[in-house]
PDB file of C-alpha atoms in Angstrom:
ATOM      1  CA  UNK A 126      23.994  -9.298  59.175  1.00 66.00           C
ATOM      2  CA  UNK A 127      26.390 -10.000  56.320  1.00 70.00           C
ATOM      3  CA  UNK A 128      25.403 -13.632  56.241  1.00 72.00           C
ATOM      4  CA  UNK A 129      21.726 -12.676  56.106  1.00 72.00           C
ATOM      5  CA  UNK A 130      22.261 -10.212  53.217  1.00 70.00           C
ATOM      6  CA  UNK A 131      24.287 -12.830  51.340  1.00 70.00           C
ATOM      7  CA  UNK A 132      21.476 -15.377  51.759  1.00 71.00           C
ATOM      8  CA  UNK A 133      18.858 -12.885  50.551  1.00 75.00           C
ATOM      9  CA  UNK A 134      21.026 -12.026  47.539  1.00 69.00           C
ATOM     10  CA  UNK A 135      21.582 -15.715  46.769  1.00 69.00           C
ATOM     11  CA  UNK A 136      17.838 -16.391  47.003  1.00 69.00           C
ATOM     12  CA  UNK A 137      17.023 -13.515  44.644  1.00 68.00           C
ATOM     13  CA  UNK A 138      19.699 -14.643  42.186  1.00 64.00           C
ATOM     14  CA  UNK A 139      18.402 -18.224  42.179  1.00 64.00           C
ATOM     15  CA  UNK A 140      14.800 -17.133  41.663  1.00 65.00           C
ATOM     16  CA  UNK A 141      15.802 -14.888  38.744  1.00 60.00           C
ATOM     17  CA  UNK A 142      17.848 -17.670  37.153  1.00 59.00           C
ATOM     18  CA  UNK A 143      15.033 -20.182  37.481  1.00 59.00           C
ATOM     19  CA  UNK A 144      12.366 -17.818  36.157  1.00 60.00           C
ATOM     20  CA  UNK A 145      14.336 -17.327  32.922  1.00 60.00           C
ATOM     21  CA  UNK A 146      14.338 -21.076  32.187  1.00 64.00           C
ATOM     22  CA  UNK A 147      10.681 -21.374  31.309  1.00 73.00           C
ATOM     23  CA  UNK A 148       9.085 -20.966  27.909  1.00 76.00           C
ATOM     24  CA  UNK A 149       5.790 -19.432  26.967  1.00 81.00           C
ATOM     25  CA  UNK A 150       3.408 -20.689  24.338  1.00 85.00           C
ATOM     26  CA  UNK A 151       3.128 -18.436  21.296  1.00 86.00           C
ATOM     27  CA  UNK A 152      -0.333 -17.119  20.562  1.00 87.00           C
ATOM     28  CA  UNK A 153      -1.550 -18.008  17.102  1.00 85.00           C
ATOM     29  CA  UNK A 154      -3.120 -15.427  14.806  1.00 83.00           C
ATOM     30  CA  UNK A 155      -4.082 -17.519  11.782  1.00 84.00           C
ATOM     31  CA  UNK A 156      -4.064 -15.784   8.393  1.00 82.00           C
ATOM     32  CA  UNK A 157      -4.803 -17.603   5.148  1.00 83.00           C
ATOM     33  CA  UNK A 158      -2.232 -15.657   3.095  1.00 83.00           C
ATOM     34  CA  UNK A 159       0.007 -13.660   5.467  1.00 85.00           C
ATOM     35  CA  UNK A 160       2.212 -12.341   2.653  1.00 83.00           C
ATOM     36  CA  UNK A 161      -0.734 -11.263   0.539  1.00 84.00           C
ATOM     37  CA  UNK A 162      -3.108 -10.012   3.251  1.00 82.00           C
ATOM     38  CA  UNK A 163      -2.391  -6.399   2.311  1.00 84.00           C
ATOM     39  CA  UNK A 164      -2.090  -7.028  -1.419  1.00 89.00           C
ATOM     40  CA  UNK A 165       0.629  -8.139  -3.809  1.00 94.00           C
ATOM     41  CA  UNK A 166       2.183  -4.661  -4.044  1.00 95.00           C
ATOM     42  CA  UNK A 167       2.648  -2.899  -0.717  1.00 95.00           C
ATOM     43  CA  UNK A 168       4.162   0.344   0.552  1.00 94.00           C
ATOM     44  CA  UNK A 169       6.268   0.095   3.707  1.00 92.00           C
ATOM     45  CA  UNK A 170       5.172   3.586   4.771  1.00 89.00           C
ATOM     46  CA  UNK A 171       1.787   5.220   4.354  1.00 88.00           C
ATOM     47  CA  UNK A 172       3.465   8.410   3.054  1.00 88.00           C
ATOM     48  CA  UNK A 173       5.119   6.605   0.120  1.00 89.00           C
ATOM     49  CA  UNK A 174       1.770   6.057  -1.592  1.00 88.00           C
ATOM     50  CA  UNK A 175       1.460   9.829  -2.021  1.00 90.00           C
ATOM     51  CA  UNK A 176       4.776   9.943  -3.923  1.00 93.00           C
ATOM     52  CA  UNK A 177       4.453   6.851  -6.102  1.00 94.00           C
ATOM     53  CA  UNK A 178       1.441   5.434  -7.909  1.00 95.00           C
ATOM     54  CA  UNK A 179       1.325   1.867  -9.153  1.00 96.00           C
ATOM     55  CA  UNK A 180       0.126   2.232 -12.737  1.00 95.00           C
ATOM     56  CA  UNK A 181       0.191  -1.430 -13.725  1.00 96.00           C
ATOM     57  CA  UNK A 182       1.387  -4.904 -12.730  1.00 97.00           C
ATOM     58  CA  UNK A 183       1.903  -7.672 -15.262  1.00 97.00           C
ATOM     59  CA  UNK A 184       3.104 -11.227 -14.809  1.00 97.00           C
ATOM     60  CA  UNK A 185       4.260 -13.709 -17.391  1.00 97.00           C
ATOM     61  CA  UNK A 186       6.014 -17.056 -17.632  1.00 97.00           C
ATOM     62  CA  UNK A 187       9.409 -16.923 -19.341  1.00 97.00           C
ATOM     63  CA  UNK A 188      12.140 -19.441 -20.235  1.00 95.00           C
ATOM     64  CA  UNK A 189      11.997 -22.502 -18.012  1.00 95.00           C
ATOM     65  CA  UNK A 190       8.533 -21.567 -16.699  1.00 96.00           C
ATOM     66  CA  UNK A 191      10.000 -18.854 -14.434  1.00 97.00           C
ATOM     67  CA  UNK A 192       7.614 -16.193 -13.109  1.00 97.00           C
ATOM     68  CA  UNK A 193       8.419 -12.645 -14.249  1.00 97.00           C
ATOM     69  CA  UNK A 194       6.756  -9.640 -12.613  1.00 98.00           C
ATOM     70  CA  UNK A 195       6.717  -6.234 -14.343  1.00 97.00           C
ATOM     71  CA  UNK A 196       5.743  -3.292 -12.158  1.00 97.00           C
ATOM     72  CA  UNK A 197       4.963   0.078 -13.765  1.00 97.00           C
ATOM     73  CA  UNK A 198       5.373   3.015 -11.365  1.00 96.00           C
ATOM     74  CA  UNK A 199       4.659   6.730 -11.705  1.00 96.00           C
ATOM     75  CA  UNK A 200       6.702   9.235  -9.709  1.00 96.00           C
ATOM     76  CA  UNK A 201       4.233  12.035  -8.918  1.00 94.00           C
ATOM     77  CA  UNK A 202       6.840  14.396  -7.438  1.00 93.00           C
ATOM     78  CA  UNK A 203       8.857  17.189  -9.067  1.00 95.00           C
ATOM     79  CA  UNK A 204      12.139  15.536  -8.076  1.00 94.00           C
ATOM     80  CA  UNK A 205      13.903  12.318  -8.927  1.00 94.00           C
ATOM     81  CA  UNK A 206      13.086   9.755  -6.276  1.00 94.00           C
ATOM     82  CA  UNK A 207      15.027   6.724  -5.096  1.00 94.00           C
ATOM     83  CA  UNK A 208      12.936   3.822  -3.883  1.00 94.00           C
ATOM     84  CA  UNK A 209      14.008   0.431  -2.516  1.00 95.00           C
ATOM     85  CA  UNK A 210      12.087  -2.534  -3.894  1.00 96.00           C
ATOM     86  CA  UNK A 211      12.063  -6.116  -2.612  1.00 97.00           C
ATOM     87  CA  UNK A 212      10.277  -9.015  -4.297  1.00 97.00           C
ATOM     88  CA  UNK A 213       9.272 -12.223  -2.553  1.00 97.00           C
ATOM     89  CA  UNK A 214       8.216 -15.208  -4.648  1.00 97.00           C
ATOM     90  CA  UNK A 215       5.832 -17.694  -3.063  1.00 96.00           C
ATOM     91  CA  UNK A 216       5.181 -21.360  -3.886  1.00 95.00           C
ATOM     92  CA  UNK A 217       1.770 -23.040  -4.275  1.00 95.00           C
ATOM     93  CA  UNK A 218       1.396 -23.294  -0.493  1.00 92.00           C
ATOM     94  CA  UNK A 219       2.037 -19.516  -0.153  1.00 92.00           C
ATOM     95  CA  UNK A 220       5.410 -20.076   1.536  1.00 94.00           C
ATOM     96  CA  UNK A 221       8.565 -18.098   0.688  1.00 96.00           C
ATOM     97  CA  UNK A 222      10.454 -19.628  -2.200  1.00 96.00           C
ATOM     98  CA  UNK A 223      12.841 -16.791  -3.171  1.00 95.00           C
ATOM     99  CA  UNK A 224      13.388 -13.261  -1.898  1.00 96.00           C
ATOM    100  CA  UNK A 225      15.509 -10.520  -3.422  1.00 96.00           C
ATOM    101  CA  UNK A 226      17.630  -8.034  -1.530  1.00 96.00           C
ATOM    102  CA  UNK A 227      16.408  -4.449  -1.357  1.00 95.00           C
ATOM    103  CA  UNK A 228      17.083  -3.052  -4.831  1.00 95.00           C
ATOM    104  CA  UNK A 229      17.590   0.726  -5.107  1.00 94.00           C
ATOM    105  CA  UNK A 230      15.631   2.010  -8.101  1.00 95.00           C
ATOM    106  CA  UNK A 231      15.621   5.546  -9.491  1.00 95.00           C
ATOM    107  CA  UNK A 232      12.246   6.966 -10.516  1.00 96.00           C
ATOM    108  CA  UNK A 233      12.657  10.057 -12.676  1.00 95.00           C
ATOM    109  CA  UNK A 234      10.582  13.117 -11.785  1.00 95.00           C
ATOM    110  CA  UNK A 235       6.989  13.015 -13.067  1.00 95.00           C
ATOM    111  CA  UNK A 236       7.598  10.027 -15.312  1.00 95.00           C
ATOM    112  CA  UNK A 237       6.659   6.384 -15.600  1.00 97.00           C
ATOM    113  CA  UNK A 238       9.306   3.760 -14.822  1.00 96.00           C
ATOM    114  CA  UNK A 239       9.323  -0.010 -14.902  1.00 96.00           C
ATOM    115  CA  UNK A 240      10.766  -2.480 -12.438  1.00 97.00           C
ATOM    116  CA  UNK A 241      10.917  -6.145 -13.289  1.00 96.00           C
ATOM    117  CA  UNK A 242      12.023  -9.223 -11.436  1.00 97.00           C
ATOM    118  CA  UNK A 243      12.163 -12.888 -12.419  1.00 97.00           C
ATOM    119  CA  UNK A 244      11.978 -15.813 -10.019  1.00 97.00           C
ATOM    120  CA  UNK A 245      14.903 -18.200  -9.699  1.00 95.00           C
ATOM    121  CA  UNK A 246      12.656 -21.229  -9.370  1.00 95.00           C
ATOM    122  CA  UNK A 247       9.969 -22.515 -11.728  1.00 96.00           C
ATOM    123  CA  UNK A 248       7.789 -23.446  -8.722  1.00 97.00           C
ATOM    124  CA  UNK A 249       6.992 -19.753  -8.071  1.00 97.00           C
ATOM    125  CA  UNK A 250       3.220 -19.373  -8.042  1.00 96.00           C
ATOM    126  CA  UNK A 251       2.704 -15.908  -6.573  1.00 96.00           C
ATOM    127  CA  UNK A 252       4.629 -12.827  -5.456  1.00 96.00           C
ATOM    128  CA  UNK A 253       4.739  -9.904  -3.049  1.00 96.00           C
ATOM    129  CA  UNK A 254       6.495  -6.607  -3.798  1.00 97.00           C
ATOM    130  CA  UNK A 255       7.313  -4.068  -1.085  1.00 96.00           C
ATOM    131  CA  UNK A 256       8.355  -0.498  -1.893  1.00 96.00           C
ATOM    132  CA  UNK A 257      10.103   1.698   0.633  1.00 93.00           C
ATOM    133  CA  UNK A 258      11.653   5.104   0.488  1.00 88.00           C
ATOM    134  CA  UNK A 259      15.275   4.791   1.614  1.00 77.00           C
ATOM    135  CA  UNK A 260      16.533   6.842   4.546  1.00 71.00           C
ATOM    136  CA  UNK A 261      19.177   8.505   2.388  1.00 61.00           C
ATOM    137  CA  UNK A 262      21.032   7.938  -0.853  1.00 55.00           C
ATOM    138  CA  UNK A 263      24.702   7.121  -1.041  1.00 56.00           C
ATOM    139  CA  UNK A 264      25.285   9.234  -4.156  1.00 57.00           C
ATOM    140  CA  UNK A 265      27.162  11.966  -2.307  1.00 58.00           C
ATOM    141  CA  UNK A 266      29.418   9.558  -0.435  1.00 54.00           C
ATOM    142  CA  UNK A 267      32.961   8.880  -1.746  1.00 55.00           C
TER     143      UNK A 267
END
């Protein structure tokens, strides 16, 4: 009986080990501009768009032909609001060239604020900006 249970266990173990050694083909979902499909300026959450309005977006070339993006935002709430902003710069082929870390930005209550970011590479041809409301601020922490 023990020998039989050991053989069954060994057979199950071998079949599990062998089944994990195979790969599966990834299904393709072609998109022409995956970073820009939902627009150049995007909100991570659908509720953020009710708190912040994008008033204006300007781009310009600065020293060394670097791409500079200026984003004008309006905080529509009665309270100061922290928002995290990340900018991704894309090359001519719409591939990631540079990407910033999430940058905490304070938007004063019921006012207009500007956020700007400049690419590190003169090959930047386009951009994507994502805004997200952070989970919590670290202002009260020591």
